[in-house]
Backbone as JSON Lines, residues from 0, in Angstrom:
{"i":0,"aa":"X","n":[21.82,3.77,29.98],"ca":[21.3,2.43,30.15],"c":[19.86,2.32,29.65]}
{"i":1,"aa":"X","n":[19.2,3.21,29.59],"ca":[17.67,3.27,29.59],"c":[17.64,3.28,28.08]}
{"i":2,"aa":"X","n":[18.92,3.75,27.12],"ca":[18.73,4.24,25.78],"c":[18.79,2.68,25.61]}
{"i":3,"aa":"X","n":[19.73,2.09,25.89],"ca":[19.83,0.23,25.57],"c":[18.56,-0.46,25.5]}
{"i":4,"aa":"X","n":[18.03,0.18,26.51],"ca":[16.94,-0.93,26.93],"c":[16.0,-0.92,26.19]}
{"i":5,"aa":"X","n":[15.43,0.86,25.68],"ca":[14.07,1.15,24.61],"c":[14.68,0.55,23.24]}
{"i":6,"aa":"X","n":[16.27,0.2,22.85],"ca":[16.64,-0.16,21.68],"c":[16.1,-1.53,21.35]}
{"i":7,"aa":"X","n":[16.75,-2.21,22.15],"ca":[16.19,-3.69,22.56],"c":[15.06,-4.09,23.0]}
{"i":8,"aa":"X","n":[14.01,-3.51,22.91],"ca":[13.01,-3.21,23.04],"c":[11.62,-3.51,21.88]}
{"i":9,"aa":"X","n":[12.79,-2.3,21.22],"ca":[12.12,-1.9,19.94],"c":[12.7,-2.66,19.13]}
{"i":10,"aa":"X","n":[13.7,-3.17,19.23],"ca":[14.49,-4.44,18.36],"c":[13.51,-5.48,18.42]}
{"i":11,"aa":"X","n":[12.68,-6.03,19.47],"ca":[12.43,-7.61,19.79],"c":[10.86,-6.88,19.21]}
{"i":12,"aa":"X","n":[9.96,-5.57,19.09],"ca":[9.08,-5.58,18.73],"c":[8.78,-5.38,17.32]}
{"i":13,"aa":"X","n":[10.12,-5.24,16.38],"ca":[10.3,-4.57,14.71],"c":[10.18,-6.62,14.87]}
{"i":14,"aa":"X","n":[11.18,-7.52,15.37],"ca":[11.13,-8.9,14.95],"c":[10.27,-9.52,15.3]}
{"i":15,"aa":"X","n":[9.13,-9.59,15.79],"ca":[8.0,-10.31,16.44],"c":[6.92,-9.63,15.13]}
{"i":16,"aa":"X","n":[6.87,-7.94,14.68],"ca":[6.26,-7.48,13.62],"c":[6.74,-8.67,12.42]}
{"i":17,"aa":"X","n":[7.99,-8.96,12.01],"ca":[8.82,-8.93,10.96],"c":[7.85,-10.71,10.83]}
{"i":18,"aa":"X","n":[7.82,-11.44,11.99],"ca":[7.4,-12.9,11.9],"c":[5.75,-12.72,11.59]}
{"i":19,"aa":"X","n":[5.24,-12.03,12.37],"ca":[3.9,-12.05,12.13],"c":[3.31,-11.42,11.15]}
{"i":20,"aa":"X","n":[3.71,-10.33,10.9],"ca":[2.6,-9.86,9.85],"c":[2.44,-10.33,8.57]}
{"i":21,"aa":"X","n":[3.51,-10.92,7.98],"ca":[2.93,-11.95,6.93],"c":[1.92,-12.69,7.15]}
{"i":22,"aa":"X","n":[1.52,-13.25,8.21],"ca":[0.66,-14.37,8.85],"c":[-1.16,-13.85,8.71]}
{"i":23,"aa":"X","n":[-0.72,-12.56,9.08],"ca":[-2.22,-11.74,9.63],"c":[-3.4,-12.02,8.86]}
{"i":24,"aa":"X","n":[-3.56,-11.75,7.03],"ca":[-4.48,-12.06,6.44],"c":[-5.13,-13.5,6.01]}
{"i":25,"aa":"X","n":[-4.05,-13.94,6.46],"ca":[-4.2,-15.63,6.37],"c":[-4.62,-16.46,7.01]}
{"i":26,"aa":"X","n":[-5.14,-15.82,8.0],"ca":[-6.7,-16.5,9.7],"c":[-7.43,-16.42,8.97]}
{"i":27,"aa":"X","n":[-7.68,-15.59,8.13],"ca":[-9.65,-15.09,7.81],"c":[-10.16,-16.06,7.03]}
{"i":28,"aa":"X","n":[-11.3,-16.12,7.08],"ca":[-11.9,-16.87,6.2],"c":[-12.21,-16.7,4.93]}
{"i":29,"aa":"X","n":[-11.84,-17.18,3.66],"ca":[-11.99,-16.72,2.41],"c":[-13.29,-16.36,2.71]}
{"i":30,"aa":"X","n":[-13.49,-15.19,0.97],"ca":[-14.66,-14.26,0.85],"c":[-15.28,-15.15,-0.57]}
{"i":31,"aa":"X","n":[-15.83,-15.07,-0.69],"ca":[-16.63,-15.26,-1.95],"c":[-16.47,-14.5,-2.87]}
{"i":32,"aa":"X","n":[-16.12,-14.67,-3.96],"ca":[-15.83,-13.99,-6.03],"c":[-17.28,-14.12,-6.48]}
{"i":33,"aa":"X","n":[-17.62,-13.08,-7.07],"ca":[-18.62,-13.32,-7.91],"c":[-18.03,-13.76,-9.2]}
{"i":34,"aa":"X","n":[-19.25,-14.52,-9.65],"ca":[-18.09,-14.88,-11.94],"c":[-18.17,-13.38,-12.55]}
{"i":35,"aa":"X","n":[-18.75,-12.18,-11.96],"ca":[-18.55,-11.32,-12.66],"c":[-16.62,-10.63,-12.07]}
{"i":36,"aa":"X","n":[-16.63,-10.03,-10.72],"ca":[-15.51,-10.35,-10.6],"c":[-14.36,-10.81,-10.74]}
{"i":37,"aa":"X","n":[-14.71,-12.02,-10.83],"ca":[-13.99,-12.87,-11.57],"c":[-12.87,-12.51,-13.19]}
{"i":38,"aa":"X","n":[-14.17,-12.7,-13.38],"ca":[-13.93,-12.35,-15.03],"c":[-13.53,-11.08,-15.17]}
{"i":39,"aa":"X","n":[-13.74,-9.92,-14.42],"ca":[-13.12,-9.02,-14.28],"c":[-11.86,-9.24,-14.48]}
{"i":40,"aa":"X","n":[-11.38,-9.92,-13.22],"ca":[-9.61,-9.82,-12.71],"c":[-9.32,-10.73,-14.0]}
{"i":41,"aa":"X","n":[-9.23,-11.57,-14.37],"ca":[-8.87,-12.25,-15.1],"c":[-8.83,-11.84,-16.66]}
{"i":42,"aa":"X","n":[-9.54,-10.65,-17.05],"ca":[-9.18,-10.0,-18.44],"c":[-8.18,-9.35,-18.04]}
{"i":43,"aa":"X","n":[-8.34,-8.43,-16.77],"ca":[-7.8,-7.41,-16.52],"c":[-6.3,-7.94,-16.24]}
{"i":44,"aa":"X","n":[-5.83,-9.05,-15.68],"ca":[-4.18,-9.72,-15.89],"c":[-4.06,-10.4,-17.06]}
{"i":45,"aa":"X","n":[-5.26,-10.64,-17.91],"ca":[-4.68,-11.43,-19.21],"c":[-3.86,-10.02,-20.14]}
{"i":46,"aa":"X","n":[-4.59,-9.0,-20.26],"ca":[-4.02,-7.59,-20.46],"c":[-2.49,-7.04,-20.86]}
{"i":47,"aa":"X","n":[-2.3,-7.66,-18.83],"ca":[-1.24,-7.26,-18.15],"c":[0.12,-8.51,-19.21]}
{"i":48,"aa":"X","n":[-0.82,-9.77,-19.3],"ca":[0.4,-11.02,-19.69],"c":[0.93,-10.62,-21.51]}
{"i":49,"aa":"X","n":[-0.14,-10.28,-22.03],"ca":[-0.32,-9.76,-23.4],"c":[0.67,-8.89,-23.57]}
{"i":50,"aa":"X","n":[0.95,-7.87,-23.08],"ca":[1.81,-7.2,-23.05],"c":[2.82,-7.16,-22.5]}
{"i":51,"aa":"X","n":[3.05,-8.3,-22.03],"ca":[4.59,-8.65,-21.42],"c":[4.76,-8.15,-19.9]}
{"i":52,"aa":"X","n":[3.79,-7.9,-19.08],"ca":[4.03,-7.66,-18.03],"c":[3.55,-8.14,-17.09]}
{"i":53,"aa":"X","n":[3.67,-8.47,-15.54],"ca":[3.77,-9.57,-14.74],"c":[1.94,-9.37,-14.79]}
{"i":54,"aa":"X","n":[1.11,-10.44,-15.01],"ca":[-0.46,-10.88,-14.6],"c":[-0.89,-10.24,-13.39]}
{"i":55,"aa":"X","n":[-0.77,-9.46,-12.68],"ca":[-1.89,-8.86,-11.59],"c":[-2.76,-7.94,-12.17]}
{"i":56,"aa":"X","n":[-4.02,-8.23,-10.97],"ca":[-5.13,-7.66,-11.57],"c":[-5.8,-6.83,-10.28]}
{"i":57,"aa":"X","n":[-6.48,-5.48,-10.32],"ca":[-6.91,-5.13,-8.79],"c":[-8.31,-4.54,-9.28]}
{"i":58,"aa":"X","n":[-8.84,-4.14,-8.38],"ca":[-10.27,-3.8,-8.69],"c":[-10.78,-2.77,-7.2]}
{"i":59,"aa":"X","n":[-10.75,-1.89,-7.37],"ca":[-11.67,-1.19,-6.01],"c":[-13.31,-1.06,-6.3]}
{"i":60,"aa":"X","n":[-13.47,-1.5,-5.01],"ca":[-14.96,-1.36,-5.07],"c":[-15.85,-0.67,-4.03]}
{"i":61,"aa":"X","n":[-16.71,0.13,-4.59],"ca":[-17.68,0.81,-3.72],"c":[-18.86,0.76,-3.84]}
{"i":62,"aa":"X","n":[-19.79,0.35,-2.71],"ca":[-21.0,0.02,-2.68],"c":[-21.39,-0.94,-4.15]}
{"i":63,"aa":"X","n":[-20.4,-1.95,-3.79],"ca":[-20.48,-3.39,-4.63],"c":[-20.41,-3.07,-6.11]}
{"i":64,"aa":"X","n":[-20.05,-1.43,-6.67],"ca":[-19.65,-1.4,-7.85],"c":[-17.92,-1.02,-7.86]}
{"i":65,"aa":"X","n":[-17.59,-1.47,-9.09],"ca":[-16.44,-1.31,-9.06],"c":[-16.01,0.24,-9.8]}
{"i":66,"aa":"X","n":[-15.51,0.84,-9.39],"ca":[-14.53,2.46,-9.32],"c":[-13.43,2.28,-9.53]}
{"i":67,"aa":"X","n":[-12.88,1.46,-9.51],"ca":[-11.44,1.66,-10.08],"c":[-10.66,0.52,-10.57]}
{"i":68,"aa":"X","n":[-10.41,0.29,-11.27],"ca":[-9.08,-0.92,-12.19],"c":[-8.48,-0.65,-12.27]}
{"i":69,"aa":"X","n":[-7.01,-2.14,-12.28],"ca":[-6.04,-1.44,-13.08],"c":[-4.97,-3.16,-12.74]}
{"i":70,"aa":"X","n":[-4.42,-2.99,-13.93],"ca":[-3.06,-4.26,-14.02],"c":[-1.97,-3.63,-14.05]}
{"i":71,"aa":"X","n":[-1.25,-4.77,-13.97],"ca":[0.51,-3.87,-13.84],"c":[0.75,-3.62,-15.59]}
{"i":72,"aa":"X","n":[1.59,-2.88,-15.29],"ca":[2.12,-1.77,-16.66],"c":[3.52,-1.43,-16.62]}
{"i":73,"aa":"X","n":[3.87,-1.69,-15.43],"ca":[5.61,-1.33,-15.32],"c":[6.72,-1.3,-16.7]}
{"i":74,"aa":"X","n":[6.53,-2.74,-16.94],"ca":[7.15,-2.65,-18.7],"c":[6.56,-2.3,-19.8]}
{"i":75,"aa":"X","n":[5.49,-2.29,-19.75],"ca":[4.7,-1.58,-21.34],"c":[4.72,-0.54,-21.28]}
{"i":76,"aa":"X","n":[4.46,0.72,-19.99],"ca":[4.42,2.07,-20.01],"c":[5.9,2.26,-19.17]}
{"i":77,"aa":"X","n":[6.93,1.36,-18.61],"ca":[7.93,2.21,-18.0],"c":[7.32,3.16,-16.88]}
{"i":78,"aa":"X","n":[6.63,2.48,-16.17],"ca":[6.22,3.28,-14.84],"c":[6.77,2.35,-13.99]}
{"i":79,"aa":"X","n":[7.06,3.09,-13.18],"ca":[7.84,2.49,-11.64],"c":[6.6,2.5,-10.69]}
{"i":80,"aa":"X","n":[5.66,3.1,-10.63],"ca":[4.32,2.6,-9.73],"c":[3.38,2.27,-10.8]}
{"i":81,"aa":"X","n":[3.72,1.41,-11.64],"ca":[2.66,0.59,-12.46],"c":[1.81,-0.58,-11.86]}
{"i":82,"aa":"X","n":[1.77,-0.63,-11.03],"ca":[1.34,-1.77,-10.19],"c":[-0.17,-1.77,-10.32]}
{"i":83,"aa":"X","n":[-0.79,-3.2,-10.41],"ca":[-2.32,-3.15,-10.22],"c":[-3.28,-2.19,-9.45]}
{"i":84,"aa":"X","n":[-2.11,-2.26,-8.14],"ca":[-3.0,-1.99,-6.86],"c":[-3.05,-0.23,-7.27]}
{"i":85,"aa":"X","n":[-2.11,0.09,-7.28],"ca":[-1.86,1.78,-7.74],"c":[-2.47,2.3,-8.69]}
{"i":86,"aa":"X","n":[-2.49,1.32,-10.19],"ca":[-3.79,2.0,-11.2],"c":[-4.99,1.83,-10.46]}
{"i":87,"aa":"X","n":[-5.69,0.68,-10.09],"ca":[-6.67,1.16,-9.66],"c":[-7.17,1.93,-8.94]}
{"i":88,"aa":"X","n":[-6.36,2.24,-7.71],"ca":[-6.68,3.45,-7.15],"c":[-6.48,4.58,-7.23]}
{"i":89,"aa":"X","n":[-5.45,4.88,-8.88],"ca":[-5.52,6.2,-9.36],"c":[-6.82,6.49,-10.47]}
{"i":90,"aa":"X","n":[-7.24,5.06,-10.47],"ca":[-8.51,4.93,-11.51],"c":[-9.58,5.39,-10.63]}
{"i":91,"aa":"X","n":[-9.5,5.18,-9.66],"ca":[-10.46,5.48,-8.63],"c":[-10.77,7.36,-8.31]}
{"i":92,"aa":"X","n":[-9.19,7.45,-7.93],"ca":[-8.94,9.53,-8.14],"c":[-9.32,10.18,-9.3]}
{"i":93,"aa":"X","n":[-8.95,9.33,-10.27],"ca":[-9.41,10.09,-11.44],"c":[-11.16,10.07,-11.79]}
{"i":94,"aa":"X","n":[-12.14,9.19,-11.5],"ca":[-13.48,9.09,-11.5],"c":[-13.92,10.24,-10.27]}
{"i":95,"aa":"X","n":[-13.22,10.04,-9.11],"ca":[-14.11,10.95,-8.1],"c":[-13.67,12.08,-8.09]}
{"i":96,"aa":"X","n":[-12.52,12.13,-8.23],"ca":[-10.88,13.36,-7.7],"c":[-10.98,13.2,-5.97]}
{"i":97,"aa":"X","n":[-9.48,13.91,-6.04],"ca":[-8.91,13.08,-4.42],"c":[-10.02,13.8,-3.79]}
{"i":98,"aa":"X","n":[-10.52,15.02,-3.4],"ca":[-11.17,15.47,-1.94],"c":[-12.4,14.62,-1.86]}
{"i":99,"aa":"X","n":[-13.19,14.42,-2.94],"ca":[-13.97,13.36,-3.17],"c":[-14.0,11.68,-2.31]}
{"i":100,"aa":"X","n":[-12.75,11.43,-2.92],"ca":[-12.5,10.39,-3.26],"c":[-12.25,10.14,-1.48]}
{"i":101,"aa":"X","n":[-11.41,11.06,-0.45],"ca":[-10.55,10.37,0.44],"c":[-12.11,10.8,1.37]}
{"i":102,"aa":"X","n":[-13.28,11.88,0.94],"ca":[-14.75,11.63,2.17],"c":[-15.07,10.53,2.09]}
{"i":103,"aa":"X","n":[-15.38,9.41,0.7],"ca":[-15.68,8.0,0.69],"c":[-15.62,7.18,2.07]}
{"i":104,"aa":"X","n":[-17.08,6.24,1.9],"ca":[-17.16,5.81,3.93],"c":[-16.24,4.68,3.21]}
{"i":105,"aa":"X","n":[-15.02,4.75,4.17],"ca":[-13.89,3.39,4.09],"c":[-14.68,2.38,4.48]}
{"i":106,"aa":"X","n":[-15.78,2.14,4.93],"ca":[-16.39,0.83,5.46],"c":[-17.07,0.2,3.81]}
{"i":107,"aa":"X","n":[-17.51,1.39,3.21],"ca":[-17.76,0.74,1.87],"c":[-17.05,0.35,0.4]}
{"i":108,"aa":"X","n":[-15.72,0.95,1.4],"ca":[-14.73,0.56,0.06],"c":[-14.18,-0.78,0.09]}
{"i":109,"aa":"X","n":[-13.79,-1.55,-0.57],"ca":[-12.99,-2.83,-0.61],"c":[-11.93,-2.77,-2.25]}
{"i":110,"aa":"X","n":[-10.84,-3.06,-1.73],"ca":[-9.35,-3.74,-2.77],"c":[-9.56,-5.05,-2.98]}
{"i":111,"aa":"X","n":[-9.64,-6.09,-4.42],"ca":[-9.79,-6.74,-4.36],"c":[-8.45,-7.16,-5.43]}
{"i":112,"aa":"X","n":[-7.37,-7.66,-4.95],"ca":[-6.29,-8.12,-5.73],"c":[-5.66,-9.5,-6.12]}
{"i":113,"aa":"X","n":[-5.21,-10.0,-7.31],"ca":[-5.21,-10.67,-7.73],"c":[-3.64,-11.92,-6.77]}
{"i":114,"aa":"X","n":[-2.89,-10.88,-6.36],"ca":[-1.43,-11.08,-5.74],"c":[-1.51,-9.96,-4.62]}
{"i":115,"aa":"X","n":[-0.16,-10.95,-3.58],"ca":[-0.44,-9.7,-2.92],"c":[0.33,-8.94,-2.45]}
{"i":116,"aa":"X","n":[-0.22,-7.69,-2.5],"ca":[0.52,-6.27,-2.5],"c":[1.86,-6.17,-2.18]}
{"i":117,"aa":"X","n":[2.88,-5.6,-2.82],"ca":[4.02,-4.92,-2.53],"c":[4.34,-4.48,-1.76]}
{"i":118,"aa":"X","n":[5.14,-3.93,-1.01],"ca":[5.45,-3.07,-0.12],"c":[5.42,-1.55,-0.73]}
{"i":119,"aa":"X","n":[5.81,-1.37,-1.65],"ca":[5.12,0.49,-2.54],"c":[3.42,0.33,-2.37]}
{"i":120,"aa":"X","n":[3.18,-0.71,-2.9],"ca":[1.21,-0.73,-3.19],"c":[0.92,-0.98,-1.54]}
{"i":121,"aa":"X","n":[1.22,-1.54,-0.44],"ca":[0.43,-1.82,0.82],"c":[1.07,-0.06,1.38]}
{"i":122,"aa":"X","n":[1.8,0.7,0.37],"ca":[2.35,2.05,1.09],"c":[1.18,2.78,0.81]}
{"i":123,"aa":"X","n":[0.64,2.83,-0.64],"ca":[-0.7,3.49,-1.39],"c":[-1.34,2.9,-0.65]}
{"i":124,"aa":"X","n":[-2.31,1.8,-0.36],"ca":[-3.12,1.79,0.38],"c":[-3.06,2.01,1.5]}
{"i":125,"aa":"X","n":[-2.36,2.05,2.34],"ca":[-2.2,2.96,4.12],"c":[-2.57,4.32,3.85]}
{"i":126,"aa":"X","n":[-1.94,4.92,2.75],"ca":[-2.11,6.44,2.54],"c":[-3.38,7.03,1.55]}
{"i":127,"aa":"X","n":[-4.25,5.75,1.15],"ca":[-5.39,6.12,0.84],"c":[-6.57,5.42,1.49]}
{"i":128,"aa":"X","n":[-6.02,4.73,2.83],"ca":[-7.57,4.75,3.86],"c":[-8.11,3.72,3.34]}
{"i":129,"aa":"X","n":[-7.58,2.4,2.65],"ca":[-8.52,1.45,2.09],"c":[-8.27,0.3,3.26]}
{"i":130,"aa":"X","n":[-9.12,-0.39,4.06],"ca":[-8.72,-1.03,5.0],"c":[-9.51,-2.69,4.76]}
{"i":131,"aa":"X","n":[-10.49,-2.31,3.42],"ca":[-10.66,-4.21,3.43],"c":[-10.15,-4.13,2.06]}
{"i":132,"aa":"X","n":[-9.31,-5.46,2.11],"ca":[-8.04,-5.82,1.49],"c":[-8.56,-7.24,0.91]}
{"i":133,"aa":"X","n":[-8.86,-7.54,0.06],"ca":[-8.96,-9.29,-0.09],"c":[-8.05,-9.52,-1.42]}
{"i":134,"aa":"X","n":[-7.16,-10.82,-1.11],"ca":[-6.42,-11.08,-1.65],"c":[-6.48,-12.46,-2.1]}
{"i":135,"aa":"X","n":[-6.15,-13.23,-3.11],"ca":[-6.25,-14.19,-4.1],"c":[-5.1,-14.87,-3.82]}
{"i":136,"aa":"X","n":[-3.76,-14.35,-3.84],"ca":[-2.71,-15.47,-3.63],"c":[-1.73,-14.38,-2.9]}
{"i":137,"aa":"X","n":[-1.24,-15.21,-1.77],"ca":[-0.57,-14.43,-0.87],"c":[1.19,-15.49,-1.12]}
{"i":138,"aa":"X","n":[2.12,-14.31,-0.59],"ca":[3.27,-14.45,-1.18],"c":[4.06,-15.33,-0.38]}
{"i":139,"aa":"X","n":[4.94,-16.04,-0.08],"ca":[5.91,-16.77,0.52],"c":[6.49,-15.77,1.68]}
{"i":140,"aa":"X","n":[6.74,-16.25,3.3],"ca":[7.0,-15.63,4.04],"c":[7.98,-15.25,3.92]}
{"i":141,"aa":"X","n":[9.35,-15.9,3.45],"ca":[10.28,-15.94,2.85],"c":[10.42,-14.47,2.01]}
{"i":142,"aa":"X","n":[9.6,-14.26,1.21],"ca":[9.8,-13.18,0.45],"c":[9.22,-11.98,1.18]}
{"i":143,"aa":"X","n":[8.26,-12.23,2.34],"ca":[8.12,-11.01,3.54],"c":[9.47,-10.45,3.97]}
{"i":144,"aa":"X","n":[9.83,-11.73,4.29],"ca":[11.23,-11.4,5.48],"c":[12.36,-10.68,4.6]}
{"i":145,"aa":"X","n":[12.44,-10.72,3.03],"ca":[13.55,-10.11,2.23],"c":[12.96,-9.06,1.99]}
{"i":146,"aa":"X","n":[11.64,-8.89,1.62],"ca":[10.47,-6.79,2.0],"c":[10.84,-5.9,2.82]}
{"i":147,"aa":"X","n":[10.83,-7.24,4.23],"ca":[11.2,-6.27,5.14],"c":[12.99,-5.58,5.1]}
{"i":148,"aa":"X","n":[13.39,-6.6,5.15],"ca":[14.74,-6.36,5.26],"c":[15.28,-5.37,4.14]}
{"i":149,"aa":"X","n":[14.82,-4.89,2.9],"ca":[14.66,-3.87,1.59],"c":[14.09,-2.7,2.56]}
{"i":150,"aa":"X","n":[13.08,-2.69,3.22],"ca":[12.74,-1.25,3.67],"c":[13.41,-1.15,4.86]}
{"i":151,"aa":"X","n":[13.94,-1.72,5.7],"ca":[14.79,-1.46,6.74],"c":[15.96,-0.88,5.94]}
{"i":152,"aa":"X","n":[16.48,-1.39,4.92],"ca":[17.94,-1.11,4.3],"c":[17.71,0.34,3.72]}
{"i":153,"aa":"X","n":[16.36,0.46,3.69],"ca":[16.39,2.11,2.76],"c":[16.08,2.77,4.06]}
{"i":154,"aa":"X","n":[15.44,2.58,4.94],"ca":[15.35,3.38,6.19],"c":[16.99,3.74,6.33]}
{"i":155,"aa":"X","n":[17.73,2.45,6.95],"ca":[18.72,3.08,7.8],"c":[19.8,3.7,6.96]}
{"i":156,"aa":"X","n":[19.55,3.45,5.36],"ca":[20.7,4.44,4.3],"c":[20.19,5.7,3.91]}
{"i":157,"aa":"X","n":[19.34,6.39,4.16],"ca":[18.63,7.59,4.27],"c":[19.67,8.66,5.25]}
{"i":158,"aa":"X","n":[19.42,9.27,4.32],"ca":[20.28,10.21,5.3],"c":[19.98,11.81,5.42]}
{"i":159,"aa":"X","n":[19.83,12.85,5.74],"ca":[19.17,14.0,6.31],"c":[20.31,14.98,5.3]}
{"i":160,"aa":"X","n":[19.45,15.57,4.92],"ca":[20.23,16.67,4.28],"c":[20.37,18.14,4.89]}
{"i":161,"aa":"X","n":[21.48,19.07,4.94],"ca":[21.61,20.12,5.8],"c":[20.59,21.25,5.55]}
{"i":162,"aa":"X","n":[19.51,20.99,4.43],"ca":[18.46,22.06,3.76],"c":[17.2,22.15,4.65]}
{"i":163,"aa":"X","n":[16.82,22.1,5.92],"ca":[15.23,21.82,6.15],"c":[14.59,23.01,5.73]}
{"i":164,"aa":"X","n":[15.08,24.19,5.35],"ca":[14.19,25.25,5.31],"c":[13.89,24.89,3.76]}
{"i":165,"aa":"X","n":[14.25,24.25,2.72],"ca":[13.38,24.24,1.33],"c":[12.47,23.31,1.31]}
{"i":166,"aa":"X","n":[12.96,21.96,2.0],"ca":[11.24,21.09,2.27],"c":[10.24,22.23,3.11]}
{"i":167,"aa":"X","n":[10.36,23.12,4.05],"ca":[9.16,23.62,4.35],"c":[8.88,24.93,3.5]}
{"i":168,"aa":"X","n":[9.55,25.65,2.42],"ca":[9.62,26.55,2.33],"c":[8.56,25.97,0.87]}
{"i":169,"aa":"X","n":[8.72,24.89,0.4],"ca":[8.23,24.0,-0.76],"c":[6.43,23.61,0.21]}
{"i":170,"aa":"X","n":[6.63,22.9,1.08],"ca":[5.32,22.87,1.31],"c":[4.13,24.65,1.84]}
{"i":171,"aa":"X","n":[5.27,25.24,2.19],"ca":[4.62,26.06,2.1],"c":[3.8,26.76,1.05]}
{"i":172,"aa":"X","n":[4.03,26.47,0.18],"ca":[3.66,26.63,-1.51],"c":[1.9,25.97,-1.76]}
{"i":173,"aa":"X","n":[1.89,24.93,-0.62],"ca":[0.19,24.38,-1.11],"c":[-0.68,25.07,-0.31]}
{"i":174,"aa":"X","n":[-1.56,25.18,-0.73],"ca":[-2.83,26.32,0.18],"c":[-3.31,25.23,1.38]}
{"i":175,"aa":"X","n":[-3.05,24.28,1.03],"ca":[-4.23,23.76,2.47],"c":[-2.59,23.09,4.12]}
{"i":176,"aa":"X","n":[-1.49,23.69,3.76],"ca":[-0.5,23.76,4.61],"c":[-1.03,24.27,6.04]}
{"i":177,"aa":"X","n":[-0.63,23.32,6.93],"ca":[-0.99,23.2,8.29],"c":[0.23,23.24,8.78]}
{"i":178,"aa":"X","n":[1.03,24.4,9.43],"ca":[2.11,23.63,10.39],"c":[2.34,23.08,11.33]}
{"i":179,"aa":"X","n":[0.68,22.87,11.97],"ca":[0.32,22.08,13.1],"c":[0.42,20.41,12.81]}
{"i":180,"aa":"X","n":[0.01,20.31,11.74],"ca":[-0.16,19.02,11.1],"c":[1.09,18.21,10.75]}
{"i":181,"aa":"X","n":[1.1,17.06,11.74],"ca":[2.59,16.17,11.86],"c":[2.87,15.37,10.8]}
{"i":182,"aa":"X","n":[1.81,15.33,9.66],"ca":[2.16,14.58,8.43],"c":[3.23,15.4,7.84]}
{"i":183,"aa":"X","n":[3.35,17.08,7.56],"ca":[4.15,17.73,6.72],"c":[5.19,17.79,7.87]}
């Protein structure tokens, strides 16, 4: 009975997530663009249109300079994480390199994107610590609620394979392997 109850539980708190969090960035009060900014994002998706691929534009910034760019590329280079948000913050790894890059004070970093983020790109930014986010045009809730329902569908079709000893036998392979550490 108790298993019912944490289900339903956790059911009414995944759908109360599922309504709101589209909503969340959309209280704040717009930020101010500089015309340099500006003009930034706006070469940087004219780029993206030139070459036949969807107009987003991202920009990371630290201590009010910008470190990293990048537009989508998916069809011109055939990358599956071609996304704005992802070049720039591999534009970003590649200027500092990661150990560098992830000491950076998160209070001085800011994402500044043209659209907003994906569910792959809001995955890169959780997993690279970027927590001010400003966004230009935010997407139809509508198209939240079909995001969500795409990563629920790959959650619950996932399925466990009978191998666990080669995922650890594979991470065992990197020098800085913790088996204390609940990320691996």
């Amino acid at each position: 009975m108790n298993y019912w109850r944490t289900l339903f539980l956790l059911l009414i708190t995944v759908v109360i997530l599922l309504i709101l969090s589209p909503l969340s960035g959309r209280w704040n009060q717009p930020a101010e663009l500089s015309p340099y900014l500006t003009d930034t994002l706006a070469k940087l998706g004219a780029q993206a249109a030139e070459r036949g691929d969807v107009p987003v534009a991202s920009i990371l910034i630290y201590d009010e300079l910008i470190v990293g760019a990048g537009e989508n590329d998916v069809i011109d280079a055939n990358k599956a994480g071609g996304h704005a948000e992802i070049n720039a913050i591999s534009a970003a790894l590649t200027i500092f390199g990661y150990e560098k890059f992830m000491k950076l004070d998160r209070k001085r970093l800011r994402l500044i994107t043209t659209f907003e983020p994906c569910s792959m790109c809001r995955g890169a930014i959780a997993e690279y610590q970027i927590h001010d986010i400003r966004v230009l045009k935010y997407k139809s809730l509508t198209t939240h609620w079909y995001d969500w329902a795409q990563t629920l569908r790959a959650y619950f079709n996932s399925r466990p394979l009978d191998n666990p000893e080669l995922r650890d036998s594979l991470f065992r392979l990197h020098p800085g392997f913790d088996p204390s550490n609940a990320r691996y």
